XYZ file of C-alpha atoms in Angstrom:
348
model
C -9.692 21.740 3.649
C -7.805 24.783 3.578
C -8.700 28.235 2.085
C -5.558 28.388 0.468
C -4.086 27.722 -2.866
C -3.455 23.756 -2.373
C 0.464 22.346 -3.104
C -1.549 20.187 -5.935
C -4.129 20.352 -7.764
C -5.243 17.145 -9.960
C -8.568 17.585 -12.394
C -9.532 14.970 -14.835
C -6.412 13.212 -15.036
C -6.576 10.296 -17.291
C -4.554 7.504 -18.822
C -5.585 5.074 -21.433
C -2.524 3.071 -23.094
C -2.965 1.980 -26.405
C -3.771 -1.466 -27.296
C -2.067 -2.285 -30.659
C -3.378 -5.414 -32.988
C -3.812 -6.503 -36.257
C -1.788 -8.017 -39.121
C 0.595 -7.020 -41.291
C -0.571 -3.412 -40.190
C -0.613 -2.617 -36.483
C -3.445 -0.464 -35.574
C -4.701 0.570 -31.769
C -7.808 -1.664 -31.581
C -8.402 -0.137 -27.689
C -7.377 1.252 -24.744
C -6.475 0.358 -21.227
C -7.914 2.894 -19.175
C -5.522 2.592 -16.276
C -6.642 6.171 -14.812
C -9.778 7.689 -15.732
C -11.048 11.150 -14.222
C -9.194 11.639 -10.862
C -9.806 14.912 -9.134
C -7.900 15.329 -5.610
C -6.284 17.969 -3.889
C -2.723 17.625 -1.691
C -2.391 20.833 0.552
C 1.439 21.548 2.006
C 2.509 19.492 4.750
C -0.437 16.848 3.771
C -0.320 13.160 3.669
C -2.872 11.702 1.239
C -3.188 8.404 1.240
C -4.480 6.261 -1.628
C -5.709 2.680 -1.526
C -7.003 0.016 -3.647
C -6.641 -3.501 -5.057
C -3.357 -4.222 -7.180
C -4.641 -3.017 -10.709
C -6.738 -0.215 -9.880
C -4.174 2.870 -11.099
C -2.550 4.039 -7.902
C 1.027 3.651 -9.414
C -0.224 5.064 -12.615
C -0.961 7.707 -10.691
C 2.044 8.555 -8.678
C 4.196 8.324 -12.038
C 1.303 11.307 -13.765
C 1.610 13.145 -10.598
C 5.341 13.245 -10.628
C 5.648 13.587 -14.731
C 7.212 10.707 -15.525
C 3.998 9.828 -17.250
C 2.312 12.176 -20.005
C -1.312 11.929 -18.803
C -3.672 11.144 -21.875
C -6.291 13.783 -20.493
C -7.102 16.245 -17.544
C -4.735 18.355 -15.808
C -2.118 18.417 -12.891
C -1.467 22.126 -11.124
C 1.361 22.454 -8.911
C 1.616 25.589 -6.904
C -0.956 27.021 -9.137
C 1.329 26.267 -12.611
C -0.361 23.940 -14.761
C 2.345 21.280 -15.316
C 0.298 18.810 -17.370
C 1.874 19.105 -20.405
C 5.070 21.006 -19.371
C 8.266 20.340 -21.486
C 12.038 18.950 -20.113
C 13.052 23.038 -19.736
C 9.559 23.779 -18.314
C 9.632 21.458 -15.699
C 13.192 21.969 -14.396
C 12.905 24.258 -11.608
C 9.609 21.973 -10.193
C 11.651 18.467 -10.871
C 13.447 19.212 -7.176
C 10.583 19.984 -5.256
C 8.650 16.644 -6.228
C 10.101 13.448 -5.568
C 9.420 9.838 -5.405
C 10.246 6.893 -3.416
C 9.917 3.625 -5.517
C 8.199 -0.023 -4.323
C 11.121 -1.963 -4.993
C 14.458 -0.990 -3.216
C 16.206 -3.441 -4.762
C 15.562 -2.195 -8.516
C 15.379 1.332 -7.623
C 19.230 1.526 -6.978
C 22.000 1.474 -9.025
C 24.029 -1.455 -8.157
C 27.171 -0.110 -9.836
C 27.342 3.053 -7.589
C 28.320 3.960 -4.068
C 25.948 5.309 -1.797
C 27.392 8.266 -1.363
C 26.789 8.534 -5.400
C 23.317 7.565 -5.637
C 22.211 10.351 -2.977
C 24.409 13.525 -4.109
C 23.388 12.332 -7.813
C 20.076 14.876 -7.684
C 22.508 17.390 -6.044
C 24.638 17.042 -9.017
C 22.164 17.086 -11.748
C 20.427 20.115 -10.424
C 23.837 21.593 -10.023
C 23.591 22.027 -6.121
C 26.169 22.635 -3.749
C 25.348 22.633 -0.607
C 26.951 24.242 2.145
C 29.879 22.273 3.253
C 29.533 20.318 0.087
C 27.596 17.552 -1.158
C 29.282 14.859 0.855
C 28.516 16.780 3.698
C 24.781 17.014 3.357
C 24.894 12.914 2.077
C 26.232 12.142 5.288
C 24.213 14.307 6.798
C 20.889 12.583 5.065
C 22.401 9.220 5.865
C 22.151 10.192 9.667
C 18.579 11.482 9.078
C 16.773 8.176 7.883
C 18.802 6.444 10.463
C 21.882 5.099 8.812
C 25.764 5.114 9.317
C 27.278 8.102 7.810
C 30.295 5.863 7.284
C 28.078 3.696 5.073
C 28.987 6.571 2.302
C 31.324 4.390 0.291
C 29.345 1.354 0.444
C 27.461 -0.287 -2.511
C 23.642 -1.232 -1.946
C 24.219 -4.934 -1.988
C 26.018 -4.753 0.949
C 22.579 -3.583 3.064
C 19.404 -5.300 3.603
C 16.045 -4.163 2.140
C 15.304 -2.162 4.955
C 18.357 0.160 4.344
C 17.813 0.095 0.817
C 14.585 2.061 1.205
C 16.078 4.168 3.814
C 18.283 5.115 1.324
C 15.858 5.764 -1.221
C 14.061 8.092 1.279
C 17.469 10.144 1.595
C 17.814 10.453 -2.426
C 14.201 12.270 -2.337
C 15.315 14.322 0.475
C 18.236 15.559 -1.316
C 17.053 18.042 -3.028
C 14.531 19.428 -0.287
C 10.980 18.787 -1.785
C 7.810 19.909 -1.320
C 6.027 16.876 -2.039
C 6.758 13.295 -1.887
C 5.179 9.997 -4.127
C 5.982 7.292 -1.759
C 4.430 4.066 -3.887
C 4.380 1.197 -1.860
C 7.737 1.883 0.269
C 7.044 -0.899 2.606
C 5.421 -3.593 0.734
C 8.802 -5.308 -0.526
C 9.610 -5.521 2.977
C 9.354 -7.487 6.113
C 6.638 -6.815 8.318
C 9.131 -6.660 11.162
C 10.704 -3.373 9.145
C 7.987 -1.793 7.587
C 7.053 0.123 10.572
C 10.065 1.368 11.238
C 10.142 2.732 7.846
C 6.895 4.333 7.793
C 7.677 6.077 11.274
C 10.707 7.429 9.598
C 8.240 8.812 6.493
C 6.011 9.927 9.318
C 8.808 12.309 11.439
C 10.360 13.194 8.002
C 6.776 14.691 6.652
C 6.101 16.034 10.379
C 9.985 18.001 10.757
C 10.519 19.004 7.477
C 7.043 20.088 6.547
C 6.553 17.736 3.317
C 3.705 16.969 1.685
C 3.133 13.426 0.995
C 0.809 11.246 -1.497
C 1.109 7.438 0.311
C 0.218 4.883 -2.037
C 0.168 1.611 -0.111
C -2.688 -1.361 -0.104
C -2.567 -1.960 3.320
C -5.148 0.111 5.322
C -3.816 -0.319 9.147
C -0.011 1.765 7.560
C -2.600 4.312 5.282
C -4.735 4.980 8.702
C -1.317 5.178 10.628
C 0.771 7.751 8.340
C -2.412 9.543 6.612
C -4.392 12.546 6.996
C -6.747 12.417 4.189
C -7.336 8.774 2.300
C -8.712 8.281 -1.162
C -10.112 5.166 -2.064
C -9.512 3.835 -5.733
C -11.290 1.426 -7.996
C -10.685 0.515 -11.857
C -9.144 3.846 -12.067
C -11.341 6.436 -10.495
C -11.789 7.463 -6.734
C -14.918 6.268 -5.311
C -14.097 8.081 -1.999
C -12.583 10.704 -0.217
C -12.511 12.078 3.308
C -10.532 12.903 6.467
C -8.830 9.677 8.138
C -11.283 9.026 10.631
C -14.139 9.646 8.862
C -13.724 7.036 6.316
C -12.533 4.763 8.312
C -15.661 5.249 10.633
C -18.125 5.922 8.663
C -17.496 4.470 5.310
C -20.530 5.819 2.594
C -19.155 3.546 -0.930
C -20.223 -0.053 -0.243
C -16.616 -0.389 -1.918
C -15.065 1.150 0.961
C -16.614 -0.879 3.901
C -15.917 -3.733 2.255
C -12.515 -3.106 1.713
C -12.659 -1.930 5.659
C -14.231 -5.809 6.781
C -11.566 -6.890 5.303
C -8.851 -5.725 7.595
C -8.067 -8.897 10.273
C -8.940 -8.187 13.693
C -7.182 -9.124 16.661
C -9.815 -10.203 19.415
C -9.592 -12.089 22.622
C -12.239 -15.118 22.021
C -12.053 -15.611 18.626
C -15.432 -13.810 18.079
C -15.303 -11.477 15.131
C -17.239 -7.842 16.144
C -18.243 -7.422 12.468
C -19.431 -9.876 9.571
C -17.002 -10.069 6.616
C -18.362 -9.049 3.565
C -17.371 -10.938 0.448
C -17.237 -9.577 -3.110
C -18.071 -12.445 -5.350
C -16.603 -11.886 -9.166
C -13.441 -10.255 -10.321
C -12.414 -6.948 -10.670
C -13.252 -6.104 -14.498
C -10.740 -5.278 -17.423
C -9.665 -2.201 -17.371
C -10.076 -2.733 -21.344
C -13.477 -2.669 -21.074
C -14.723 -1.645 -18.189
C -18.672 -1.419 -17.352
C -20.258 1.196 -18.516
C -22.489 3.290 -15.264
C -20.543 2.891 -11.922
C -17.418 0.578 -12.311
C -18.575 -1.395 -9.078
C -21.801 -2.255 -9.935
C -20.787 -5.980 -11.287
C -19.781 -6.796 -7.731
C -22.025 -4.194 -5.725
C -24.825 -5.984 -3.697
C -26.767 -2.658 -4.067
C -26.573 -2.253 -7.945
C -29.511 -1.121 -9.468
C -30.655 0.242 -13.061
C -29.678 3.370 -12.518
C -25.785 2.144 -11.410
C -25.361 0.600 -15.036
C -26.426 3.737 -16.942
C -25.451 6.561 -15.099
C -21.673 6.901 -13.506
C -22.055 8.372 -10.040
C -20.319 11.826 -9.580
C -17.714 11.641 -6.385
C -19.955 14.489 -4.415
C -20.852 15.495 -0.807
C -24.029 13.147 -0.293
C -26.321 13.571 2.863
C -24.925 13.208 5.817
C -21.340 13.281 4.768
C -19.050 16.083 6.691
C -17.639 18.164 4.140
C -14.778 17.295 2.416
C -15.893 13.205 2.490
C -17.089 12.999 -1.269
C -18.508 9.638 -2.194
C -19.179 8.510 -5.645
C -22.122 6.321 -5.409
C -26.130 6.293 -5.844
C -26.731 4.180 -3.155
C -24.316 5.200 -0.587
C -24.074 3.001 3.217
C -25.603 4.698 5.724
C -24.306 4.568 9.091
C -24.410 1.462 10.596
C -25.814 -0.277 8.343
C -24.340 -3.972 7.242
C -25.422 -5.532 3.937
C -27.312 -8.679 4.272
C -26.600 -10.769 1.173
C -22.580 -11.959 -0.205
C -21.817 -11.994 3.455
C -19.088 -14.293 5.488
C -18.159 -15.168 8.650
C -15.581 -17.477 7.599
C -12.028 -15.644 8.795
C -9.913 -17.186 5.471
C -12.263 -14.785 3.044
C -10.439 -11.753 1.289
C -11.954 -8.948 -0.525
């Protein structure tokens, strides 16, 4: 971790939507705690990746991150300028350095507007002209992420998914940013182009410099793009480290089971590690367990995990900057003997 003032700094940030009920008056009878006490650092020129199940908050996330959620709790520094609660005029001159790159690329578009329109729209709103002018630097985008410049005129139906979310990537590069929420970019689409797309992300975060917070649920594209990864659950991070490190030595029993999951590719059909299996569901984010969150499908849960919610610190052994939140962490090595499978059709 560097020294230096990181790009963004999250602390605490929560979000609990309201659960209305009750007749003829309606009254909030609860709370969906979607995100619940996320603290995580993005440095410039970082990629962050963040994992979980579908459910766990990582979307919720990206949208607090970016603003276009008001967190419930918590705050979200960017630069060192708390922007948690920041209003329209406030937030202006930070909208154009922090971008996002939506799941769908079908929905994200507007279907009633060229091309040429949907990229130069930031450009227009911000009331920058580049150089040359804004058709210019669209054509000029439309080269970088690997499209025709002559495509400029064209409406999105006329390209596949693919280009779709190249063309997404060029509206967030439009107005130069400093950070980039890409949630899910590659999940709507074929396997065949979602590497291509992510090695585009990848040279566009190492040539321009851009900091990057990678929400995806597939590991082997999080390893691939990411520098750091954070590891959700029912809306908090149960770990953090450096790439390597938590893929190699994974401390939350969350994370190496997550990790067994990931298919392997061997010659004789022999599997070189034991599946492990969570039995159970993932709770309701509407009432979540009190203690660690995990504990209901944790084969180490004790006591102590259902009274006490483990703080995400440096435990023993760890190499700094891999926090864990757990009070029985994995040590190295070690695989957990009961809920396991060798059967290859098992999923976390």
């Amino acid at each position: 971790m560097s020294n230096t003032t990181p790009l963004l700094d999250v602390s605490g940030l929560t979000k609990h939507f309201p659960v209305k009920g009750g007749f003829p008056i309606r009254r909030t009878v609860g709370a969906v705690q979607a995100v619940d006490g996320l603290d995580f650092q993005v440095n410039e020129g970082e990629a962050l990746g963040l994992v979980g199940e579908s459910g766990c908050g990582k979307s919720t996330t990206g949208r607090l991150i970016t603003r276009l959620m008001e967190p419930t709790a918590g705050s979200i520094s960017y630069r060192g300028q708390d922007i948690t609660h920041a209003s329209r005029r406030a937030l202006a001159p930070i909208r154009s350095e922090i971008q996002m790159i939506f799941q769908d690329p079908y929905a994200s578009l507007n279907p009633r507007q060229t091309v040429g329109k949907i990229i130069s729209g930031p450009m227009e709103i911000n009331g920058i002209t580049p150089e040359g002018g804004r058709e210019k630097r669209v054509r000029e985008l439309l080269e970088i992420v690997g499209l025709n410049p002559e495509h400029y005129n064209r409406f999105p139906h006329e390209f596949s998914g693919g280009q779709r979310q190249r063309i997404g990537v060029a509206r967030a590069l439009a107005l130069e940013p400093k950070l980039i929420v890409a949630d899910e970019p590659v999940s709507a689409l074929d396997v065949s182009i979602q590497a291509q797309v992510v090695n585009l992300l990848q040279k566009v975060q190492q040539e321009l410099g851009i900091a990057f917070v990678f929400i995806a649920h597939d590991l082997a594209v999080v390893r691939h793009f990411s520098q750091r990864v954070a590891v959700m659950y029912l809306g908090k991070i149960v770990e953090i480290a450096d790439r390597d490190d938590l893929y190699e030595n994974p401390r939350h029993p969350y994370t190496r089971a997550l990790l067994s999951a990931v298919p392997e590719a061997t010659v004789d059909d022999t599997p070189t590690r034991e599946r492990i299996r969570l039995t159970g569901d993932v709770p309701s984010p509407l009432n979540p367990p009190s203690g660690c969150r995990f504990r209901t499908r944790c084969w180490k849960a004790t006591e102590k995990c259902a009274t006490e919610a483990p703080p995400l610190v440096q435990v023993e052994g760890n190499k700094p900057g891999h926090l864990t939140a757990c009070h029985h962490p994995e040590t190295e090595g070690t695989v957990p003997a009961p809920r396991l499978s060798k059967d290859p059709e098992t999923a976390v």
